[in-house]
Short mmCIF file of N, CA and C in Angstrom, two decimals:
data_model
loop_
_atom_site.label_atom_id
_atom_site.label_comp_id
_atom_site.label_asym_id
_atom_site.label_seq_id
_atom_site.Cartn_x
_atom_site.Cartn_y
_atom_site.Cartn_z
N MET G 5 -18.97 -15.06 4.20
CA MET G 5 -18.17 -13.87 4.48
C MET G 5 -18.40 -13.46 5.94
N LYS G 6 -17.31 -13.20 6.61
CA LYS G 6 -17.37 -12.76 8.01
C LYS G 6 -17.28 -11.24 8.03
N LYS G 7 -18.44 -10.59 8.19
CA LYS G 7 -18.53 -9.14 8.02
C LYS G 7 -17.72 -8.35 9.05
N LYS G 8 -17.73 -8.78 10.29
CA LYS G 8 -17.00 -8.05 11.34
C LYS G 8 -15.49 -8.10 11.08
N ILE G 9 -15.00 -9.25 10.67
CA ILE G 9 -13.56 -9.37 10.35
C ILE G 9 -13.24 -8.52 9.13
N TYR G 10 -14.12 -8.55 8.13
CA TYR G 10 -13.92 -7.76 6.93
C TYR G 10 -13.81 -6.27 7.26
N ILE G 11 -14.75 -5.79 8.06
CA ILE G 11 -14.76 -4.36 8.43
C ILE G 11 -13.55 -4.01 9.28
N PHE G 12 -13.15 -4.89 10.19
CA PHE G 12 -11.96 -4.65 11.00
C PHE G 12 -10.73 -4.44 10.12
N PHE G 13 -10.51 -5.33 9.16
CA PHE G 13 -9.34 -5.21 8.30
C PHE G 13 -9.45 -4.01 7.36
N LEU G 14 -10.65 -3.67 6.93
CA LEU G 14 -10.84 -2.49 6.09
C LEU G 14 -10.48 -1.22 6.87
N ILE G 15 -10.93 -1.14 8.11
CA ILE G 15 -10.58 0.01 8.95
C ILE G 15 -9.09 0.03 9.24
N LEU G 16 -8.51 -1.12 9.53
CA LEU G 16 -7.07 -1.21 9.78
C LEU G 16 -6.28 -0.71 8.57
N LEU G 17 -6.67 -1.12 7.38
CA LEU G 17 -5.99 -0.66 6.16
C LEU G 17 -6.19 0.84 5.95
N GLY G 18 -7.38 1.35 6.27
CA GLY G 18 -7.64 2.78 6.16
C GLY G 18 -6.77 3.59 7.12
N LEU G 19 -6.65 3.12 8.35
CA LEU G 19 -5.80 3.80 9.33
C LEU G 19 -4.33 3.74 8.93
N LEU G 20 -3.90 2.59 8.43
CA LEU G 20 -2.52 2.45 7.97
C LEU G 20 -2.25 3.39 6.80
N SER G 21 -3.21 3.52 5.92
CA SER G 21 -3.07 4.42 4.78
C SER G 21 -2.93 5.88 5.25
N TYR G 22 -3.73 6.25 6.25
CA TYR G 22 -3.64 7.60 6.80
C TYR G 22 -2.28 7.83 7.46
N LEU G 23 -1.83 6.87 8.27
CA LEU G 23 -0.52 6.98 8.92
C LEU G 23 0.58 7.13 7.89
N ARG G 24 0.53 6.34 6.85
CA ARG G 24 1.52 6.42 5.78
C ARG G 24 1.53 7.81 5.15
N GLU G 25 0.35 8.34 4.88
CA GLU G 25 0.25 9.67 4.25
C GLU G 25 0.85 10.74 5.16
N VAL G 26 0.54 10.68 6.44
CA VAL G 26 1.07 11.66 7.39
C VAL G 26 2.60 11.59 7.45
N LEU G 27 3.13 10.38 7.54
CA LEU G 27 4.59 10.22 7.63
C LEU G 27 5.30 10.73 6.37
N PHE G 28 4.81 10.32 5.21
CA PHE G 28 5.46 10.73 3.97
C PHE G 28 5.29 12.22 3.70
N THR G 29 4.12 12.77 4.05
CA THR G 29 3.91 14.21 3.90
C THR G 29 4.86 14.98 4.80
N SER G 30 5.05 14.49 6.01
CA SER G 30 5.96 15.14 6.96
C SER G 30 7.40 15.09 6.45
N ILE G 31 7.81 13.95 5.95
CA ILE G 31 9.18 13.83 5.43
C ILE G 31 9.37 14.74 4.23
N ASN G 32 8.40 14.75 3.32
CA ASN G 32 8.53 15.60 2.13
C ASN G 32 8.56 17.08 2.50
N ALA G 33 7.76 17.47 3.48
CA ALA G 33 7.76 18.86 3.92
C ALA G 33 9.09 19.22 4.58
N THR G 34 9.65 18.31 5.35
CA THR G 34 10.95 18.55 5.99
C THR G 34 12.05 18.69 4.94
N ILE G 35 12.03 17.80 3.93
CA ILE G 35 13.03 17.88 2.86
C ILE G 35 12.92 19.21 2.12
N ALA G 36 11.69 19.65 1.87
CA ALA G 36 11.46 20.90 1.14
C ALA G 36 11.68 22.13 2.01
N GLY G 37 11.80 21.95 3.33
CA GLY G 37 12.00 23.08 4.22
C GLY G 37 10.72 23.84 4.52
N THR G 38 9.58 23.23 4.30
CA THR G 38 8.29 23.85 4.54
C THR G 38 8.05 23.92 6.05
N PRO G 39 7.70 25.10 6.57
CA PRO G 39 7.52 25.23 8.01
C PRO G 39 6.26 24.57 8.57
N SER G 40 5.23 24.39 7.73
CA SER G 40 4.01 23.77 8.23
C SER G 40 3.65 22.57 7.36
N PHE G 41 3.03 21.61 7.99
CA PHE G 41 2.65 20.39 7.29
C PHE G 41 1.13 20.31 7.23
N TYR G 42 0.57 20.10 6.06
CA TYR G 42 -0.86 19.89 5.99
C TYR G 42 -1.15 18.43 6.29
N ALA G 43 -2.40 18.10 6.47
CA ALA G 43 -2.88 16.73 6.68
C ALA G 43 -2.50 16.15 8.03
N LYS G 44 -2.07 16.99 8.95
CA LYS G 44 -1.84 16.47 10.29
C LYS G 44 -1.87 17.62 11.29
N THR G 45 -1.98 17.30 12.54
CA THR G 45 -2.14 18.34 13.54
C THR G 45 -0.85 18.68 14.27
N ALA G 46 0.14 17.82 14.22
CA ALA G 46 1.38 18.08 14.96
C ALA G 46 2.59 17.77 14.08
N ARG G 47 3.65 18.52 14.31
CA ARG G 47 4.90 18.26 13.60
C ARG G 47 5.55 16.99 14.17
N ILE G 48 6.19 16.25 13.32
CA ILE G 48 6.91 15.07 13.78
C ILE G 48 8.36 15.50 13.96
N GLU G 49 8.71 15.75 15.21
CA GLU G 49 10.02 16.30 15.54
C GLU G 49 11.17 15.39 15.12
N PHE G 50 10.94 14.09 15.09
CA PHE G 50 11.97 13.12 14.75
C PHE G 50 12.60 13.44 13.39
N PHE G 51 11.81 13.93 12.45
CA PHE G 51 12.30 14.19 11.10
C PHE G 51 13.08 15.50 10.98
N LEU G 52 12.87 16.43 11.90
CA LEU G 52 13.38 17.79 11.73
C LEU G 52 14.89 17.90 11.77
N ASP G 53 15.57 17.05 12.51
CA ASP G 53 17.03 17.17 12.62
C ASP G 53 17.79 16.22 11.69
N LYS G 54 17.07 15.60 10.77
CA LYS G 54 17.70 14.66 9.81
C LYS G 54 18.07 15.40 8.53
N SER G 55 19.13 14.92 7.89
CA SER G 55 19.53 15.50 6.61
C SER G 55 18.57 15.03 5.51
N ALA G 56 18.57 15.75 4.41
CA ALA G 56 17.71 15.38 3.28
C ALA G 56 18.06 13.99 2.76
N ALA G 57 19.35 13.67 2.70
CA ALA G 57 19.77 12.35 2.21
C ALA G 57 19.27 11.24 3.14
N THR G 58 19.33 11.47 4.43
CA THR G 58 18.84 10.48 5.40
C THR G 58 17.34 10.30 5.25
N LEU G 59 16.62 11.41 5.06
CA LEU G 59 15.16 11.33 4.91
C LEU G 59 14.77 10.61 3.62
N VAL G 60 15.51 10.81 2.55
CA VAL G 60 15.23 10.11 1.29
C VAL G 60 15.44 8.61 1.48
N GLN G 61 16.53 8.24 2.16
CA GLN G 61 16.77 6.82 2.44
C GLN G 61 15.66 6.25 3.33
N LEU G 62 15.22 7.03 4.29
CA LEU G 62 14.13 6.61 5.17
C LEU G 62 12.85 6.38 4.37
N LYS G 63 12.60 7.26 3.40
CA LYS G 63 11.42 7.09 2.55
C LYS G 63 11.47 5.79 1.76
N TYR G 64 12.63 5.44 1.24
CA TYR G 64 12.76 4.19 0.48
C TYR G 64 12.50 2.99 1.39
N GLY G 65 13.09 3.02 2.58
CA GLY G 65 12.86 1.94 3.53
C GLY G 65 11.41 1.84 3.96
N MET G 66 10.78 3.00 4.20
CA MET G 66 9.38 3.01 4.59
C MET G 66 8.49 2.52 3.45
N THR G 67 8.86 2.82 2.22
CA THR G 67 8.08 2.35 1.08
C THR G 67 8.06 0.83 1.04
N ILE G 68 9.20 0.22 1.22
CA ILE G 68 9.27 -1.25 1.24
C ILE G 68 8.49 -1.78 2.45
N GLY G 69 8.70 -1.18 3.60
CA GLY G 69 8.01 -1.63 4.81
C GLY G 69 6.50 -1.51 4.71
N PHE G 70 6.01 -0.37 4.23
CA PHE G 70 4.57 -0.20 4.08
C PHE G 70 3.99 -1.14 3.03
N THR G 71 4.73 -1.40 1.96
CA THR G 71 4.25 -2.33 0.94
C THR G 71 4.07 -3.72 1.54
N LEU G 72 5.07 -4.17 2.30
CA LEU G 72 4.97 -5.48 2.94
C LEU G 72 3.84 -5.52 3.97
N LEU G 73 3.67 -4.43 4.70
CA LEU G 73 2.61 -4.37 5.71
C LEU G 73 1.23 -4.38 5.07
N PHE G 74 1.05 -3.58 4.01
CA PHE G 74 -0.23 -3.58 3.31
C PHE G 74 -0.52 -4.96 2.71
N ALA G 75 0.49 -5.59 2.14
CA ALA G 75 0.30 -6.93 1.55
C ALA G 75 -0.10 -7.91 2.64
N LEU G 76 0.60 -7.90 3.75
CA LEU G 76 0.31 -8.84 4.85
C LEU G 76 -1.10 -8.65 5.38
N ILE G 77 -1.47 -7.42 5.66
CA ILE G 77 -2.80 -7.15 6.22
C ILE G 77 -3.89 -7.51 5.21
N THR G 78 -3.67 -7.18 3.94
CA THR G 78 -4.66 -7.50 2.91
C THR G 78 -4.83 -9.01 2.77
N ILE G 79 -3.73 -9.73 2.68
CA ILE G 79 -3.80 -11.18 2.49
C ILE G 79 -4.41 -11.87 3.70
N VAL G 80 -3.98 -11.50 4.89
CA VAL G 80 -4.54 -12.10 6.11
C VAL G 80 -6.02 -11.74 6.24
N GLY G 81 -6.36 -10.49 5.95
CA GLY G 81 -7.77 -10.07 6.02
C GLY G 81 -8.65 -10.87 5.08
N LEU G 82 -8.20 -11.06 3.86
CA LEU G 82 -8.99 -11.84 2.89
C LEU G 82 -9.06 -13.31 3.29
N ARG G 83 -7.97 -13.82 3.82
CA ARG G 83 -7.95 -15.24 4.24
C ARG G 83 -8.92 -15.48 5.40
N LEU G 84 -8.99 -14.53 6.34
CA LEU G 84 -9.88 -14.69 7.49
C LEU G 84 -11.33 -14.34 7.17
N THR G 85 -11.55 -13.54 6.15
CA THR G 85 -12.90 -13.10 5.80
C THR G 85 -13.66 -14.15 5.01
N PHE G 86 -12.99 -14.79 4.07
CA PHE G 86 -13.66 -15.72 3.16
C PHE G 86 -13.24 -17.16 3.45
N LYS G 87 -14.17 -18.08 3.27
CA LYS G 87 -13.87 -19.50 3.43
C LYS G 87 -12.92 -19.98 2.35
N ASN G 88 -13.18 -19.55 1.13
CA ASN G 88 -12.34 -19.91 -0.01
C ASN G 88 -11.05 -19.09 0.04
N GLN G 89 -9.95 -19.69 -0.29
CA GLN G 89 -8.64 -19.01 -0.24
C GLN G 89 -8.31 -18.24 -1.53
N LEU G 90 -9.18 -18.33 -2.53
CA LEU G 90 -8.91 -17.66 -3.80
C LEU G 90 -8.67 -16.15 -3.65
N PRO G 91 -9.48 -15.41 -2.88
CA PRO G 91 -9.21 -13.97 -2.76
C PRO G 91 -7.81 -13.67 -2.18
N SER G 92 -7.41 -14.39 -1.15
CA SER G 92 -6.08 -14.13 -0.57
C SER G 92 -4.97 -14.54 -1.54
N GLN G 93 -5.19 -15.61 -2.31
CA GLN G 93 -4.21 -16.02 -3.30
C GLN G 93 -4.10 -14.99 -4.43
N LEU G 94 -5.23 -14.39 -4.82
CA LEU G 94 -5.20 -13.33 -5.83
C LEU G 94 -4.41 -12.12 -5.33
N ALA G 95 -4.63 -11.76 -4.06
CA ALA G 95 -3.91 -10.62 -3.49
C ALA G 95 -2.41 -10.91 -3.43
N LEU G 96 -2.05 -12.11 -3.01
CA LEU G 96 -0.64 -12.50 -2.96
C LEU G 96 -0.02 -12.44 -4.36
N THR G 97 -0.74 -12.92 -5.34
CA THR G 97 -0.26 -12.90 -6.73
C THR G 97 -0.10 -11.46 -7.22
N LEU G 98 -1.08 -10.61 -6.92
CA LEU G 98 -1.00 -9.21 -7.35
C LEU G 98 0.19 -8.50 -6.73
N TYR G 99 0.38 -8.67 -5.44
CA TYR G 99 1.53 -8.03 -4.79
C TYR G 99 2.84 -8.60 -5.33
N GLY G 100 2.87 -9.90 -5.58
CA GLY G 100 4.07 -10.52 -6.15
C GLY G 100 4.40 -9.99 -7.53
N ILE G 101 3.39 -9.88 -8.38
CA ILE G 101 3.61 -9.36 -9.74
C ILE G 101 4.08 -7.92 -9.69
N CYS G 102 3.44 -7.11 -8.85
CA CYS G 102 3.85 -5.70 -8.73
C CYS G 102 5.28 -5.60 -8.19
N GLY G 103 5.63 -6.48 -7.26
CA GLY G 103 6.99 -6.49 -6.72
C GLY G 103 8.01 -6.86 -7.78
N MET G 104 7.67 -7.84 -8.61
CA MET G 104 8.60 -8.24 -9.68
C MET G 104 8.75 -7.13 -10.72
N ILE G 105 7.64 -6.52 -11.09
CA ILE G 105 7.71 -5.42 -12.07
C ILE G 105 8.54 -4.27 -11.51
N ALA G 106 8.29 -3.90 -10.25
CA ALA G 106 9.05 -2.81 -9.64
C ALA G 106 10.53 -3.17 -9.57
N SER G 107 10.84 -4.41 -9.24
CA SER G 107 12.25 -4.83 -9.16
C SER G 107 12.92 -4.74 -10.53
N LEU G 108 12.23 -5.17 -11.57
CA LEU G 108 12.80 -5.08 -12.93
C LEU G 108 13.00 -3.62 -13.35
N VAL G 109 12.04 -2.77 -13.03
CA VAL G 109 12.16 -1.36 -13.38
C VAL G 109 13.31 -0.72 -12.61
N ILE G 110 13.46 -1.06 -11.34
CA ILE G 110 14.56 -0.51 -10.54
C ILE G 110 15.90 -1.02 -11.09
N ALA G 111 15.97 -2.30 -11.43
CA ALA G 111 17.21 -2.85 -12.01
C ALA G 111 17.55 -2.13 -13.30
N TYR G 112 16.56 -1.89 -14.14
CA TYR G 112 16.78 -1.14 -15.39
C TYR G 112 17.32 0.26 -15.09
N SER G 113 16.70 0.91 -14.10
CA SER G 113 17.13 2.29 -13.79
C SER G 113 18.55 2.32 -13.24
N LEU G 114 18.94 1.29 -12.50
CA LEU G 114 20.31 1.23 -11.98
C LEU G 114 21.31 0.96 -13.10
N LEU G 115 20.94 0.11 -14.05
CA LEU G 115 21.83 -0.18 -15.17
C LEU G 115 22.02 1.03 -16.09
N THR G 116 20.96 1.78 -16.26
CA THR G 116 21.02 2.94 -17.17
C THR G 116 21.31 4.24 -16.43
N ASN G 117 21.36 4.17 -15.09
CA ASN G 117 21.61 5.35 -14.27
C ASN G 117 20.55 6.43 -14.53
N ARG G 118 19.29 6.00 -14.67
CA ARG G 118 18.19 6.91 -14.99
C ARG G 118 17.00 6.68 -14.06
N PHE G 119 17.23 6.71 -12.77
CA PHE G 119 16.14 6.48 -11.82
C PHE G 119 15.05 7.53 -11.98
N ASP G 120 15.43 8.76 -12.31
CA ASP G 120 14.44 9.82 -12.46
C ASP G 120 13.44 9.52 -13.57
N SER G 121 13.83 8.73 -14.56
CA SER G 121 12.91 8.42 -15.66
C SER G 121 11.87 7.36 -15.28
N VAL G 122 12.10 6.59 -14.23
CA VAL G 122 11.15 5.54 -13.84
C VAL G 122 10.45 5.85 -12.52
N TYR G 123 10.85 6.92 -11.85
CA TYR G 123 10.31 7.24 -10.53
C TYR G 123 8.78 7.39 -10.57
N SER G 124 8.26 8.10 -11.55
CA SER G 124 6.81 8.33 -11.59
C SER G 124 6.05 7.02 -11.81
N PHE G 125 6.61 6.11 -12.60
CA PHE G 125 5.97 4.81 -12.80
C PHE G 125 5.97 4.01 -11.50
N LEU G 126 7.09 3.99 -10.81
CA LEU G 126 7.16 3.27 -9.53
C LEU G 126 6.19 3.87 -8.51
N ARG G 127 6.09 5.18 -8.52
CA ARG G 127 5.17 5.85 -7.61
C ARG G 127 3.72 5.48 -7.90
N LEU G 128 3.40 5.32 -9.17
CA LEU G 128 2.06 4.91 -9.56
C LEU G 128 1.73 3.52 -9.00
N ILE G 129 2.67 2.61 -9.08
CA ILE G 129 2.46 1.27 -8.52
C ILE G 129 2.21 1.37 -7.01
N ILE G 130 3.03 2.14 -6.34
CA ILE G 130 2.91 2.29 -4.89
C ILE G 130 1.58 2.92 -4.50
N GLU G 131 1.11 3.88 -5.28
CA GLU G 131 -0.17 4.52 -4.97
C GLU G 131 -1.31 3.51 -4.94
N TYR G 132 -1.26 2.51 -5.79
CA TYR G 132 -2.31 1.49 -5.79
C TYR G 132 -2.14 0.47 -4.68
N LEU G 133 -0.93 0.24 -4.25
CA LEU G 133 -0.69 -0.79 -3.24
C LEU G 133 -0.77 -0.28 -1.81
N HIS G 134 -0.60 1.02 -1.61
CA HIS G 134 -0.57 1.57 -0.25
C HIS G 134 -1.92 2.16 0.14
N ASN G 135 -2.96 1.43 -0.05
CA ASN G 135 -4.29 1.84 0.38
C ASN G 135 -5.19 0.61 0.40
N PRO G 136 -6.43 0.75 0.88
CA PRO G 136 -7.33 -0.41 0.97
C PRO G 136 -7.90 -0.87 -0.39
N LEU G 137 -7.48 -0.26 -1.47
CA LEU G 137 -8.07 -0.53 -2.79
C LEU G 137 -7.96 -2.00 -3.20
N VAL G 138 -6.82 -2.62 -3.03
CA VAL G 138 -6.65 -4.03 -3.41
C VAL G 138 -7.63 -4.90 -2.62
N TYR G 139 -7.74 -4.64 -1.34
CA TYR G 139 -8.65 -5.38 -0.46
C TYR G 139 -10.10 -5.23 -0.93
N LEU G 140 -10.49 -4.00 -1.25
CA LEU G 140 -11.86 -3.73 -1.68
C LEU G 140 -12.17 -4.36 -3.03
N ILE G 141 -11.28 -4.19 -4.00
CA ILE G 141 -11.55 -4.69 -5.35
C ILE G 141 -11.60 -6.21 -5.38
N ILE G 142 -10.66 -6.87 -4.72
CA ILE G 142 -10.68 -8.33 -4.71
C ILE G 142 -11.91 -8.85 -3.97
N SER G 143 -12.27 -8.22 -2.86
CA SER G 143 -13.46 -8.63 -2.12
C SER G 143 -14.72 -8.46 -2.97
N ALA G 144 -14.86 -7.30 -3.58
CA ALA G 144 -16.04 -7.03 -4.40
C ALA G 144 -16.11 -7.98 -5.59
N GLY G 145 -14.98 -8.21 -6.22
CA GLY G 145 -14.94 -9.13 -7.35
C GLY G 145 -15.33 -10.54 -6.96
N TYR G 146 -14.79 -10.99 -5.85
CA TYR G 146 -15.10 -12.35 -5.39
C TYR G 146 -16.57 -12.47 -5.00
N LEU G 147 -17.10 -11.47 -4.30
CA LEU G 147 -18.52 -11.50 -3.93
C LEU G 147 -19.40 -11.47 -5.18
N GLY G 148 -18.98 -10.72 -6.19
CA GLY G 148 -19.73 -10.70 -7.45
C GLY G 148 -19.75 -12.06 -8.12
N VAL G 149 -18.63 -12.76 -8.11
CA VAL G 149 -18.57 -14.11 -8.67
C VAL G 149 -19.48 -15.05 -7.88
N LEU G 150 -19.42 -14.98 -6.56
CA LEU G 150 -20.28 -15.83 -5.73
C LEU G 150 -21.77 -15.56 -6.01
N TYR G 151 -22.11 -14.29 -6.11
CA TYR G 151 -23.50 -13.91 -6.37
C TYR G 151 -23.96 -14.42 -7.72
N SER G 152 -23.13 -14.28 -8.75
CA SER G 152 -23.51 -14.73 -10.09
C SER G 152 -23.65 -16.25 -10.14
N GLN G 153 -22.84 -16.96 -9.37
CA GLN G 153 -22.95 -18.43 -9.31
C GLN G 153 -24.23 -18.86 -8.62
N GLN G 154 -24.64 -18.12 -7.60
CA GLN G 154 -25.88 -18.45 -6.89
C GLN G 154 -27.08 -18.16 -7.76
N GLU G 155 -27.03 -17.12 -8.58
CA GLU G 155 -28.12 -16.75 -9.46
C GLU G 155 -28.36 -17.79 -10.54
N LYS G 156 -27.30 -18.47 -10.98
CA LYS G 156 -27.42 -19.47 -12.02
C LYS G 156 -28.14 -20.72 -11.53
N LYS G 157 -28.11 -20.96 -10.24
CA LYS G 157 -28.73 -22.18 -9.68
C LYS G 157 -30.20 -22.08 -9.60
#
């Protein structure tokens, strides 16, 4: 395990998670008409002159973009941290499965015209994917497997 690379990617994912939170909080506050935004020090003026419909569309686009960015950084970080490619392959598989489930749920909601009934489920998936949690859990799990294999010898 390359500790400096691991820590670099962990910090990068943490900063990306913070940036994501600030952006989405700002958009949600703008849509709600809230004059002040918590969790940040400055207003993001770019959002203030946009319509609610435009901001909602922006949120959907940002959700896809952040998901792809978190997946890329997690997979590359795991690939560069460990000699074995299993951790990065597990991350790729996890993001792929979550993407397929989300796509099926969205397709269902479009067919039934009931997006509001699946929104909370989709949000739950995103909450797990838009933070360093996948990176940490896969890393810890893989290190645990390596440690248990060394103990058996």
